[in-house]
XYZ file of N, CA, C and O in Angstrom:
656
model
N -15.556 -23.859 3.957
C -14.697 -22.684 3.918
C -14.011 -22.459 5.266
O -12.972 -21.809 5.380
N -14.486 -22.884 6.008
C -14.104 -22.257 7.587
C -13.111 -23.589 8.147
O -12.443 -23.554 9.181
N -13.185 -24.598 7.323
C -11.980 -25.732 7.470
C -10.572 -24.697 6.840
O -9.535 -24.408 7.438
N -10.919 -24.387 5.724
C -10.020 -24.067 5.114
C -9.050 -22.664 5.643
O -7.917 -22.313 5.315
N -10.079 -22.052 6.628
C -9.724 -20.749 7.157
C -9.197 -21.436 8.862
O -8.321 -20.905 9.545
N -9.687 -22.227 9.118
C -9.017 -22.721 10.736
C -7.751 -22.647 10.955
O -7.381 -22.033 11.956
N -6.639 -23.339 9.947
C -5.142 -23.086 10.491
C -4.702 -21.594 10.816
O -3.809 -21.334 11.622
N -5.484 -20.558 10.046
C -4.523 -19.573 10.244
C -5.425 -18.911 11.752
O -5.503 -17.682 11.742
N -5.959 -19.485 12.761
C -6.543 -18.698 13.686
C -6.056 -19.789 14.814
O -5.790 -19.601 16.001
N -6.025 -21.261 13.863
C -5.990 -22.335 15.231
C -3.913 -22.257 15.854
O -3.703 -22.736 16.969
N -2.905 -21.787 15.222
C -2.154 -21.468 15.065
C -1.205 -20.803 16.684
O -0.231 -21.005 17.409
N -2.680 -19.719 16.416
C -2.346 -18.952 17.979
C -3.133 -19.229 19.321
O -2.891 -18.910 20.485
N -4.462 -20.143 18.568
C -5.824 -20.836 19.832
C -5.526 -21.433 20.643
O -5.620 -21.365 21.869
N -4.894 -22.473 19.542
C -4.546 -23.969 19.934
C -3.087 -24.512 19.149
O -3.061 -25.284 18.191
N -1.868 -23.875 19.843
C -0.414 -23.910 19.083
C -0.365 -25.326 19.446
O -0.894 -25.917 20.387
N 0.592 -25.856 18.235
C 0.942 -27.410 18.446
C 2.015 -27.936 19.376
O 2.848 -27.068 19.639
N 2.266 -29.274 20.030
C 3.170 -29.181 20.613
C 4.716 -29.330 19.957
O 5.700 -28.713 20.366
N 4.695 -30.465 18.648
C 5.679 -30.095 18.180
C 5.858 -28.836 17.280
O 5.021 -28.727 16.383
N 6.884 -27.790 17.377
C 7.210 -27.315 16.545
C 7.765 -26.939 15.215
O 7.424 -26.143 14.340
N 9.221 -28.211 15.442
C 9.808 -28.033 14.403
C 9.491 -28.416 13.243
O 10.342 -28.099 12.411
N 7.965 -29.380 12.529
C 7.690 -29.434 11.433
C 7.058 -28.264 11.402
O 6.660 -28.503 10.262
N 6.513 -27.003 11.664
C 6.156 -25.839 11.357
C 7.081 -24.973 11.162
O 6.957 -24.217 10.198
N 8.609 -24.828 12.301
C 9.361 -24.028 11.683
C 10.370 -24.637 10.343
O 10.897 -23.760 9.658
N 10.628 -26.007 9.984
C 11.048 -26.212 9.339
C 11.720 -25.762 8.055
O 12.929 -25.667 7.841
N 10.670 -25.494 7.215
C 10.054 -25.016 6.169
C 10.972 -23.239 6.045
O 11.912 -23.138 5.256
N 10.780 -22.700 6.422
C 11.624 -21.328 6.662
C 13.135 -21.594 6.168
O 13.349 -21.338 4.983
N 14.231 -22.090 6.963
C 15.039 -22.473 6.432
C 15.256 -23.057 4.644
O 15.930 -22.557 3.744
N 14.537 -24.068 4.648
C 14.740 -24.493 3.525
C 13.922 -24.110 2.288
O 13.972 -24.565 1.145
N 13.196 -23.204 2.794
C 12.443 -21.747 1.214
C 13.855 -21.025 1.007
O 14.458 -21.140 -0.060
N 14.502 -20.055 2.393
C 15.313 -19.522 2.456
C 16.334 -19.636 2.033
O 16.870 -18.585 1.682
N 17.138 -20.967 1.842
C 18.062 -21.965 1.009
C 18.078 -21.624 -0.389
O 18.729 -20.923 -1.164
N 16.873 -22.586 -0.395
C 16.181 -22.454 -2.122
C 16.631 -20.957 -2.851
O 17.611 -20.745 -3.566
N 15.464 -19.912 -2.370
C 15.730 -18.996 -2.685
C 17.240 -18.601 -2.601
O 17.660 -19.293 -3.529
N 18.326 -17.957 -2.115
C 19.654 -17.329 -2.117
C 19.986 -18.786 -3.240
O 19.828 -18.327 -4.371
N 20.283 -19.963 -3.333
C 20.746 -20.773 -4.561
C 19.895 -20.466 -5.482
O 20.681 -20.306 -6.416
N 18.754 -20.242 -5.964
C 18.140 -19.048 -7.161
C 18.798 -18.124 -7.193
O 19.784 -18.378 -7.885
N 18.822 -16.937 -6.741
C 19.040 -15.757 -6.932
C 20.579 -15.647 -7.192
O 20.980 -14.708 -7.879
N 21.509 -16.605 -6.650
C 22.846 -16.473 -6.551
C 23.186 -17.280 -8.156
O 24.255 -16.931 -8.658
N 22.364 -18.297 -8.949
C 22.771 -18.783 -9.835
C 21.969 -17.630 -10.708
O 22.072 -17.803 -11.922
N 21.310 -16.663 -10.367
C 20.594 -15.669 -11.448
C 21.627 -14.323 -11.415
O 21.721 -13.602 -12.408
N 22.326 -14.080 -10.278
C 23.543 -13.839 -10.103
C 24.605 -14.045 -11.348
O 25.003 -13.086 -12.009
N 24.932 -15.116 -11.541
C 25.944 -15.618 -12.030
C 25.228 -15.151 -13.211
O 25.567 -14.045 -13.629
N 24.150 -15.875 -13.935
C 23.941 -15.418 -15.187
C 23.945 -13.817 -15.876
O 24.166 -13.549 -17.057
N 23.617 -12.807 -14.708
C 22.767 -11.667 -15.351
C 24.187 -10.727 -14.705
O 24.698 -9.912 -15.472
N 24.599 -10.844 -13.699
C 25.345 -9.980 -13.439
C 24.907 -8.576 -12.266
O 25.554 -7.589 -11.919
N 23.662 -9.015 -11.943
C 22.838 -8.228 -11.676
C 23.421 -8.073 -9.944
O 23.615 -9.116 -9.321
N 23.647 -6.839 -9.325
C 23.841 -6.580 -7.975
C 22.972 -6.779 -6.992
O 23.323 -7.149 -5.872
N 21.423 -6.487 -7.423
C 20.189 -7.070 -6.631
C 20.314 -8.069 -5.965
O 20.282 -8.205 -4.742
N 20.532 -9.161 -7.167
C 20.765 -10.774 -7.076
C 22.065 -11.144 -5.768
O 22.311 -12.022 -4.941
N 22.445 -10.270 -6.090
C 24.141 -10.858 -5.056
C 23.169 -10.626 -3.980
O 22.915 -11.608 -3.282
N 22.603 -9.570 -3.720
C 22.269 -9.050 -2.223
C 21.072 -9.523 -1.927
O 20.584 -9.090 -0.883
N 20.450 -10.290 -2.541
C 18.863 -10.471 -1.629
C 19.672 -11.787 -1.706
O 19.377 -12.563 -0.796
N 20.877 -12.357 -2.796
C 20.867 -13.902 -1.727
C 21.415 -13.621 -0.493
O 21.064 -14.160 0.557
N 22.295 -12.761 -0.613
C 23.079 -12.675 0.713
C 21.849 -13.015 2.243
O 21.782 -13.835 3.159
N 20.892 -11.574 1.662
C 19.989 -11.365 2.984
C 19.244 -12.721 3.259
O 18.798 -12.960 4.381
N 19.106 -13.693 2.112
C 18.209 -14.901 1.990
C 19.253 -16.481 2.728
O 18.807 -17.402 3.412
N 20.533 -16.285 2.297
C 21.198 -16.909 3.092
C 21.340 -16.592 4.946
O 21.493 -17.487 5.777
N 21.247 -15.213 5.234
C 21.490 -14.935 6.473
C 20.191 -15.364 7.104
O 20.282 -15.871 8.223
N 19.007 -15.242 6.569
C 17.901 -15.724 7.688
C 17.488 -17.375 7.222
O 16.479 -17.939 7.646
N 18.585 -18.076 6.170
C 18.301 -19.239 6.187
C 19.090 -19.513 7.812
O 18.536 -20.010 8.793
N 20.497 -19.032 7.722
C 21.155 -19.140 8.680
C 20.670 -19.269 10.046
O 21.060 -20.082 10.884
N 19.609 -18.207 10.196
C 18.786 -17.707 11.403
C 17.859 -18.851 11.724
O 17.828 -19.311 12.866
N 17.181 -19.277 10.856
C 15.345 -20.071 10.206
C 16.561 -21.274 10.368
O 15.886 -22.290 10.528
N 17.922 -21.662 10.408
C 17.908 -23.319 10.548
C 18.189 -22.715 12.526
O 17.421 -23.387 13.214
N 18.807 -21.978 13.188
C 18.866 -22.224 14.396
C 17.755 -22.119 15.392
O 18.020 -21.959 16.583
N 16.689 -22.190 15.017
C 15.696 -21.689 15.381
C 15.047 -23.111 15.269
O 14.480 -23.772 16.139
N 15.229 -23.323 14.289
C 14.412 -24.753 13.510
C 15.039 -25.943 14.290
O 14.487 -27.029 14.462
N 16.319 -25.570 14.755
C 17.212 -26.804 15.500
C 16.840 -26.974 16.943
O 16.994 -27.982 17.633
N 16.417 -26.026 17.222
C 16.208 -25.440 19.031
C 14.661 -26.265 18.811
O 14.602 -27.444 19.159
N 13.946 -25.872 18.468
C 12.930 -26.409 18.046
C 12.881 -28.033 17.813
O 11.818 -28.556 18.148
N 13.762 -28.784 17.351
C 13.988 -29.929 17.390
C 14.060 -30.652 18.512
O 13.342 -31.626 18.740
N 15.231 -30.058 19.522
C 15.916 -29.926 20.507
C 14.227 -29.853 21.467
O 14.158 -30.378 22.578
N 13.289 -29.311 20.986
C 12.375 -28.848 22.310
C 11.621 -30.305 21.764
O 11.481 -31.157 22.642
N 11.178 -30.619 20.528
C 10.021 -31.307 20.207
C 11.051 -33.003 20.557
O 10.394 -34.036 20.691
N 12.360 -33.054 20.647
C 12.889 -34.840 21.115
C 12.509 -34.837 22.790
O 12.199 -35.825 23.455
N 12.624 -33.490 23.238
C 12.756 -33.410 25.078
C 10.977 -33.973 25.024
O 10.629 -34.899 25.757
N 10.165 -33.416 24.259
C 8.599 -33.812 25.277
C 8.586 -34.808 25.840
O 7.935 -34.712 26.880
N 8.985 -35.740 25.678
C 8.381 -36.990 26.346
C 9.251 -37.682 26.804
O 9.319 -38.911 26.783
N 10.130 -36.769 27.343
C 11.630 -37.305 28.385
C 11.771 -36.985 29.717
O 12.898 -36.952 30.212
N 10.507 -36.674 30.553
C 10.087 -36.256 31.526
C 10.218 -34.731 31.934
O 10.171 -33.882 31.043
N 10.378 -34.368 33.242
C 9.959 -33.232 33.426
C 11.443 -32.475 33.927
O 12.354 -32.998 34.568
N 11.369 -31.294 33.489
C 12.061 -30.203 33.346
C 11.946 -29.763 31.247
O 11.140 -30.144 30.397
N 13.239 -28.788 31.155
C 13.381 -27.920 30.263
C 13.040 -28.725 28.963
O 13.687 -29.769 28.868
N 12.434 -28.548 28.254
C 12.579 -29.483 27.076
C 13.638 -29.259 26.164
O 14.294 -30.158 25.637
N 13.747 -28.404 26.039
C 15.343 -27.872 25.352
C 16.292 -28.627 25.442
O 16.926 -29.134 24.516
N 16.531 -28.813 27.168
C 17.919 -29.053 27.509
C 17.263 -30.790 27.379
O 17.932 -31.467 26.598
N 16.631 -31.189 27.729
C 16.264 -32.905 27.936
C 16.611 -33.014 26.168
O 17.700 -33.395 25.740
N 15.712 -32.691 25.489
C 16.488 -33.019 23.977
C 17.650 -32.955 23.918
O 18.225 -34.002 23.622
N 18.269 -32.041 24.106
C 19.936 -31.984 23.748
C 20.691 -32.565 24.781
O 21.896 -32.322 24.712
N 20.301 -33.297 25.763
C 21.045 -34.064 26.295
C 20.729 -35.810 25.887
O 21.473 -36.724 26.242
N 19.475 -35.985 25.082
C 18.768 -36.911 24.638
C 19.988 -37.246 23.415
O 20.598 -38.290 23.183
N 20.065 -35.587 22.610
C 20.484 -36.151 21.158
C 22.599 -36.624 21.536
O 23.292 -37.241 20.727
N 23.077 -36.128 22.839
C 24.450 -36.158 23.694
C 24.075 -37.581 23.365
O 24.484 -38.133 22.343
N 23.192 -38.238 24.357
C 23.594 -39.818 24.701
C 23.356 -40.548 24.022
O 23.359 -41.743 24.318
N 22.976 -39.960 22.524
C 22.711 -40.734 21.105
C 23.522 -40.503 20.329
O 23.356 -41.067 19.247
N 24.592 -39.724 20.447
C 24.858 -38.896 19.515
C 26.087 -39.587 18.270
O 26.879 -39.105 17.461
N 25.701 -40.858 18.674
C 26.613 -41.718 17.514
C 25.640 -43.290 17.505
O 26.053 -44.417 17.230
N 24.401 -42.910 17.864
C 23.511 -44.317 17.649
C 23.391 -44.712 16.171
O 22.897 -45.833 16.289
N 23.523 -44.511 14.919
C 23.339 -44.003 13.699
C 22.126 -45.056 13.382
O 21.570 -44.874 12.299
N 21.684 -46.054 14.130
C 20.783 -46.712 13.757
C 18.855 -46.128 13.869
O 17.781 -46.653 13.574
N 19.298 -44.767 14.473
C 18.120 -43.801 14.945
C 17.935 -43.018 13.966
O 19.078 -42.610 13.761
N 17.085 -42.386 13.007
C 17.332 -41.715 11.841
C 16.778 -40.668 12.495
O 16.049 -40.072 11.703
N 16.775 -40.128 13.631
C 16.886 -39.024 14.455
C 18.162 -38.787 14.827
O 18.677 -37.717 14.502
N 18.837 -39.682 15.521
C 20.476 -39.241 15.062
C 21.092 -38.842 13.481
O 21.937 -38.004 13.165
N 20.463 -39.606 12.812
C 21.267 -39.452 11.121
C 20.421 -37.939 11.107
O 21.198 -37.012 11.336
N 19.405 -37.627 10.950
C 18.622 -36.385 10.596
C 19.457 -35.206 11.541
O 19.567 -34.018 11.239
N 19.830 -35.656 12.365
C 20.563 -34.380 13.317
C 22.158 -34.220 12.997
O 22.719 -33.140 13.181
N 22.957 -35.542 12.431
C 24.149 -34.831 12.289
C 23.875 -34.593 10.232
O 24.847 -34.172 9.604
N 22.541 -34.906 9.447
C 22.629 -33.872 8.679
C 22.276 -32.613 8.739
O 22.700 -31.969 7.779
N 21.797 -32.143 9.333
C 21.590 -30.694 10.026
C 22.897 -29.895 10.413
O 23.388 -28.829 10.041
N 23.253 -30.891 11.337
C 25.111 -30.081 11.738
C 25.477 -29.905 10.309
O 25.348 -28.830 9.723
N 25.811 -30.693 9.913
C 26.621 -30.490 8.787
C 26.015 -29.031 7.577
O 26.638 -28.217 6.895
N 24.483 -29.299 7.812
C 24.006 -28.276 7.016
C 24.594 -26.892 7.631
O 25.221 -25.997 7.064
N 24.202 -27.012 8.914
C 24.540 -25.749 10.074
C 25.552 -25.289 9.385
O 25.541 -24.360 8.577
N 26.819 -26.243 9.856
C 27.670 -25.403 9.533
C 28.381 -25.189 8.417
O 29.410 -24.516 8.479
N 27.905 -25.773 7.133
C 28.122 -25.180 5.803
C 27.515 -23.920 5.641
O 27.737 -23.068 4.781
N 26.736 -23.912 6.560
C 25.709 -22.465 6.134
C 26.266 -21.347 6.658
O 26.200 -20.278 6.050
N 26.882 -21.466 7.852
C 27.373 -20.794 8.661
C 29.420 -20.194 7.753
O 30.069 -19.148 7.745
N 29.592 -21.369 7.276
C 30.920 -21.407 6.721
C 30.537 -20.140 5.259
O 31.071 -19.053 5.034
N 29.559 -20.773 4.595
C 29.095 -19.807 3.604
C 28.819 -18.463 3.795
O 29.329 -17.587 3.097
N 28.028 -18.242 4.715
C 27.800 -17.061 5.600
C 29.195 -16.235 5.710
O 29.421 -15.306 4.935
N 30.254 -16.684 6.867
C 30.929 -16.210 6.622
C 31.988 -16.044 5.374
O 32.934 -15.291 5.606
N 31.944 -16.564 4.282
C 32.438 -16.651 3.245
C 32.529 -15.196 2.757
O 33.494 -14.451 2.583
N 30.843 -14.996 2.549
C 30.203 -13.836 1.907
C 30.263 -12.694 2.774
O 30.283 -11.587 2.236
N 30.301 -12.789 4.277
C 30.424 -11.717 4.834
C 31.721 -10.962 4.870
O 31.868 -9.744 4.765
N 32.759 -12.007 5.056
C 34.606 -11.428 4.658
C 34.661 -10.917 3.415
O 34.906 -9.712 3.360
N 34.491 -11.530 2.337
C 34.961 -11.335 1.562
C 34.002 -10.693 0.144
O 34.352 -10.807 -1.031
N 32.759 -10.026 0.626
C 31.820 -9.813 0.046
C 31.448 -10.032 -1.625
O 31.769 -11.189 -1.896
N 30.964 -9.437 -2.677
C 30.755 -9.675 -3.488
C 31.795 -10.066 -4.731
O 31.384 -10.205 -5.884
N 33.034 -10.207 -4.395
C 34.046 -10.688 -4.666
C 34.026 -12.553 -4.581
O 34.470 -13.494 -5.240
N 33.277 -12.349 -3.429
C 33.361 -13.786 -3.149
C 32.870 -15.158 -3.598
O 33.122 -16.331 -3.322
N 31.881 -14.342 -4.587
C 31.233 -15.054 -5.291
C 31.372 -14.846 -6.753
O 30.343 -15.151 -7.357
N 32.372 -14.401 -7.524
C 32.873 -14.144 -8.693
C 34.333 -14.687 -9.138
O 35.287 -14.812 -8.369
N 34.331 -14.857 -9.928
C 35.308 -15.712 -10.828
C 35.419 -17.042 -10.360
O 34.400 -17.727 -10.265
N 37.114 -17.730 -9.894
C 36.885 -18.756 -8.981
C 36.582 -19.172 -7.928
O 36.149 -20.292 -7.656
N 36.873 -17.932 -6.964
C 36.122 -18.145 -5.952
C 34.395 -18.593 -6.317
O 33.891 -19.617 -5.858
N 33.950 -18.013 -6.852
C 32.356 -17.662 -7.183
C 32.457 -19.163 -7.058
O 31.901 -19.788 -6.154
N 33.144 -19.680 -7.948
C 32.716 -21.529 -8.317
C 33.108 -22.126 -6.821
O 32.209 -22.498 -6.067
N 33.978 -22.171 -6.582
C 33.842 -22.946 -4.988
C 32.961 -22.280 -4.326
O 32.153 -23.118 -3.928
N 32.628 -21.179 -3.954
C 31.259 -21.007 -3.347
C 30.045 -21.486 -3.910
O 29.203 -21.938 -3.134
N 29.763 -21.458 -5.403
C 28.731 -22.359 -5.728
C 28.856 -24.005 -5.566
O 27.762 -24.560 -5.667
N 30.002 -24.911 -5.331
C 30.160 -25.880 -5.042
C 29.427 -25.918 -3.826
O 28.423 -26.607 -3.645
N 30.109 -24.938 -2.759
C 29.750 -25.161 -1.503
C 28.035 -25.450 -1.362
O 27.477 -26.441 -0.892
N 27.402 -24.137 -1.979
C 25.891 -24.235 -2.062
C 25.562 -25.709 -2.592
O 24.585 -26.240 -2.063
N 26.199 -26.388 -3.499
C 25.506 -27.421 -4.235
C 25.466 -28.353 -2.996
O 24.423 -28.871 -2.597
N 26.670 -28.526 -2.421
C 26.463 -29.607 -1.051
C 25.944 -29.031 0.227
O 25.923 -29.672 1.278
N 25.548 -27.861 0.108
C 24.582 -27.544 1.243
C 23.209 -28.327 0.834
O 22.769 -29.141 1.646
N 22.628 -28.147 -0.194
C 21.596 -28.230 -0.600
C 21.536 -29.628 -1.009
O 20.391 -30.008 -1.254
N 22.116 -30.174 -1.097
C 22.460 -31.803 -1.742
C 22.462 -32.037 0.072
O 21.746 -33.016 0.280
N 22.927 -31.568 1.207
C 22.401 -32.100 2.813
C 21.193 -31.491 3.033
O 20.510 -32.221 3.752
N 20.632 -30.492 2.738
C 19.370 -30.020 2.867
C 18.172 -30.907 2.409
O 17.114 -30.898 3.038
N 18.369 -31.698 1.265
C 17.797 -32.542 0.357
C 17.852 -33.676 1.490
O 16.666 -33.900 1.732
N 18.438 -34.291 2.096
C 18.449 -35.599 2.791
C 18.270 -35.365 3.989
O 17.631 -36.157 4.681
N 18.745 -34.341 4.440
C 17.817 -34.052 5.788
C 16.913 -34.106 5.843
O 16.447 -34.877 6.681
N 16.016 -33.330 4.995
C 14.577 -33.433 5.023
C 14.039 -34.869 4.327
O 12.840 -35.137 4.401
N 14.668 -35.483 3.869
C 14.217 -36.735 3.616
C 14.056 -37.351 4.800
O 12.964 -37.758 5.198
N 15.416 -37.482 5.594
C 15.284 -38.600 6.564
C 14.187 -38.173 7.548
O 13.597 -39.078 8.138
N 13.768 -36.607 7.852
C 13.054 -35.787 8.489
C 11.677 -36.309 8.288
O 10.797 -36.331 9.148
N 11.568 -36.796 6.859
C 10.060 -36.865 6.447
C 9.743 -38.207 6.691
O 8.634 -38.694 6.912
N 11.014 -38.841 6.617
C 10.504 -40.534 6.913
C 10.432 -40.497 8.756
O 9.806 -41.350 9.384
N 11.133 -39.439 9.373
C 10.827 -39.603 10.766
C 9.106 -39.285 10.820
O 8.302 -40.151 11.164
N 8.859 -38.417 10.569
C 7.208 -37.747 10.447
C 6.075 -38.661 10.177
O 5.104 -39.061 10.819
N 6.721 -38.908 8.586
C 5.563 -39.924 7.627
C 6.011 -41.645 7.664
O 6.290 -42.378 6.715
N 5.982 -41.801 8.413
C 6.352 -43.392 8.634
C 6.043 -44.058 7.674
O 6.250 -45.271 7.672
């Protein structure tokens, strides 16, 4: 029992050094969810639905920059000494077209996620619940389908970086 109870105490004891497979996960519940609620949206008509995706898209928004910085800290560890932040992101600069690194491929699917998410984001924030009804509604659900269709392969290539 006390195996089973350790993560949630070892968490704050003994924090890991990489992060971003822990924050990961946030983002892409957050995803999930607002593409539920926004296609339950579409069906029911329901105003709830528009607005908890909205709020569910904005902290996917939040949960991927967080999750990226985090990336950014967990490529710097072992690039010597100073910021790990900045050593990653100057790591992922002098890679940043290696494509034979599936740490490069995993990072410009991320951009791309970024900023569909960010594009969506503002979609819904201009042009609010309008924005997701009639035709617009359908190119914004397009948009979601290829967010989530890069969300899907990010974390693939993510998992083959992890799970060798």
């Amino acid at each position: 029992m006390s195996e089973l109870l350790k993560p949630f105490w070892e968490v704050w004891t003994a924090p890991p050094e990489h992060w971003h497979p822990l924050l990961i996960h946030f983002p892409i519940v957050f995803l999930i969810l607002e593409a539920v609620l926004l296609g339950l949206f579409r069906l029911t008509g329901k105003p709830d639905y528009e607005r908890w995706s909205f709020v569910f898209l904005h902290w996917g928004f939040w949960a991927i920059m967080v999750a990226a910085v985090a990336g950014f800290h967990d490529v710097g560890l072992d690039l010597g000494v100073g910021n790990r932040i900045w050593l990653g992101l100057q790591d992922r600069w002098h890679n940043v077209f290696r494509f034979q690194s599936a740490i490069t491929v995993h990072a410009w699917l991320a951009l791309g996620l970024l900023v569909i998410t960010l594009t969506r984001l503002l979609w819904r924030k201009l042009g609010g619940a309008v924005a997701i009804r009639g035709v617009r509604g359908c190119g914004y659900a397009g948009l979601t389908f290829v967010s989530l269709w890069l969300l899907t392969a990010a974390a693939y290539v993510g998992g083959r970086v992890v799970y060798k």
